[in-house]
Amino acid sequence: QSALTQPASVSGSPGQSITISCTGTSSDVGTYNVVSWYQQHPGKAPKFIIYEVDKRPSGVSNRFSGSKSGNTASLTISGLQADDEADYYCCSYAGGSTYVVFGGGTKLTVL
Amino acid sequence: QAQLQESGPGLVKPSQTLSLTCTVSGGSISSGDYFWSWIRQPPGKGLEWIGYIYYSGTTYYNPSLKTRVTVSVDTSKNQFSLKVYTVTAADTAVYYCTRVSQYYYYMDVWGKGTTVTVSS
């Protein structure tokens, strides 16, 4: 069982927007503004797409955005494209002796 | 831009020790801005953080794996390594090495990953 909870799957049609939630606790997401998100295509290494909750690394499309409210972080992808079909993982610092926690991953299907 | 490359045996027998090395190129492992981390992904499953190390040798481990893993660093070779002891089939996974921001804990550079199978 993962420390952060994500929906197993989400889907959307090209051009639409989708949001993936990532629910933690007051010990991780709720306390630290260091949530990051990763995109993973089949057979590939994860790619870093969001950091510090809502910041985009250079080169990542502005169609990807992040936010946080309380113990839940969210990733929104707007203007869905076929290439967005992938697995998405959230990650947070958790402090104490836990340090790093991942979500279980969400499979995005572009219909 | 830094690049990371994992290396090591693809097949390990049960009860033996899994050993992997990550070679860092295009940057110094002694940069104080980063930790160096291992992540694994069992077949069909999600990502699991194993542990990370600072260039000074300070280590941080996933509590669920802490008794069976060791991460070490060799700054002279610009490499860091992972050992997982007494492996079982549950340790079969793709193992990734990553660079981690010391301040904001994001993993911005990933190796391509190496598949390790535990089987007799």
PDB file of C-alpha atoms in Angstrom, chain A residues 34 36 38 40 44-46 48 51-52 89 91 93 97-100 102 104, chain B residues 39 41 45-47 49 52 60-61 63 96 104-108 110-112:
ATOM      1  CA  VAL A  34       7.641  19.847  -2.010  1.00  0.00           C
ATOM      2  CA  SER A  36       6.575  16.579  -7.325  1.00  0.00           C
ATOM      3  CA  TYR A  38       6.439  12.294 -12.768  1.00  0.00           C
ATOM      4  CA  GLN A  40       6.162   7.521 -17.208  1.00  0.00           C
ATOM      5  CA  LYS A  44      10.672   4.247 -20.093  1.00  0.00           C
ATOM      6  CA  ALA A  45      12.136   5.952 -17.053  1.00  0.00           C
ATOM      7  CA  PRO A  46       9.917   8.486 -15.279  1.00  0.00           C
ATOM      8  CA  PHE A  48       9.997  14.967 -13.892  1.00  0.00           C
ATOM      9  CA  TYR A  51       8.115  20.329  -8.541  1.00  0.00           C
ATOM     10  CA  GLU A  52       7.391  22.346  -5.412  1.00  0.00           C
ATOM     11  CA  TYR A  89       3.145   9.460 -10.013  1.00  0.00           C
ATOM     12  CA  CYS A  91       5.862  12.201  -4.617  1.00  0.00           C
ATOM     13  CA  TYR A  93       8.896  14.671   1.261  1.00  0.00           C
ATOM     14  CA  SER A  97      12.378   8.813   9.355  1.00  0.00           C
ATOM     15  CA  THR A  98      10.182   8.284   6.290  1.00  0.00           C
ATOM     16  CA  TYR A  99      11.747  10.979   4.094  1.00  0.00           C
ATOM     17  CA  VAL A 100      10.174  10.205   0.688  1.00  0.00           C
ATOM     18  CA  PHE A 102       5.285   8.035  -3.665  1.00  0.00           C
ATOM     19  CA  GLY A 104       0.635   4.359  -6.289  1.00  0.00           C
TER      20      GLY A 104
ATOM     21  CA  ILE B  39      14.223   3.912  -6.799  1.00  0.00           C
ATOM     22  CA  GLN B  41       9.690  -0.550  -9.741  1.00  0.00           C
ATOM     23  CA  LYS B  45       3.694  -1.910 -10.063  1.00  0.00           C
ATOM     24  CA  GLY B  46       4.510   1.591  -8.866  1.00  0.00           C
ATOM     25  CA  LEU B  47       7.668   3.379  -7.809  1.00  0.00           C
ATOM     26  CA  TRP B  49      11.997   4.865  -2.958  1.00  0.00           C
ATOM     27  CA  TYR B  52      19.579   8.289  -0.940  1.00  0.00           C
ATOM     28  CA  TYR B  60      18.710   8.029   4.366  1.00  0.00           C
ATOM     29  CA  TYR B  61      16.701   4.846   3.850  1.00  0.00           C
ATOM     30  CA  PRO B  63      12.204   2.341   6.788  1.00  0.00           C
ATOM     31  CA  TYR B  96      16.636   3.438 -11.255  1.00  0.00           C
ATOM     32  CA  TYR B 104      13.090  20.553  -2.660  1.00  0.00           C
ATOM     33  CA  TYR B 105      13.349  16.757  -2.916  1.00  0.00           C
ATOM     34  CA  TYR B 106      12.431  16.474  -6.589  1.00  0.00           C
ATOM     35  CA  MET B 107      14.149  13.856  -8.755  1.00  0.00           C
ATOM     36  CA  ASP B 108      15.187  15.780 -11.844  1.00  0.00           C
ATOM     37  CA  TRP B 110      16.923   9.630 -13.910  1.00  0.00           C
ATOM     38  CA  GLY B 111      18.962   6.789 -15.295  1.00  0.00           C
ATOM     39  CA  LYS B 112      17.341   4.588 -17.912  1.00  0.00           C
TER      40      LYS B 112
END
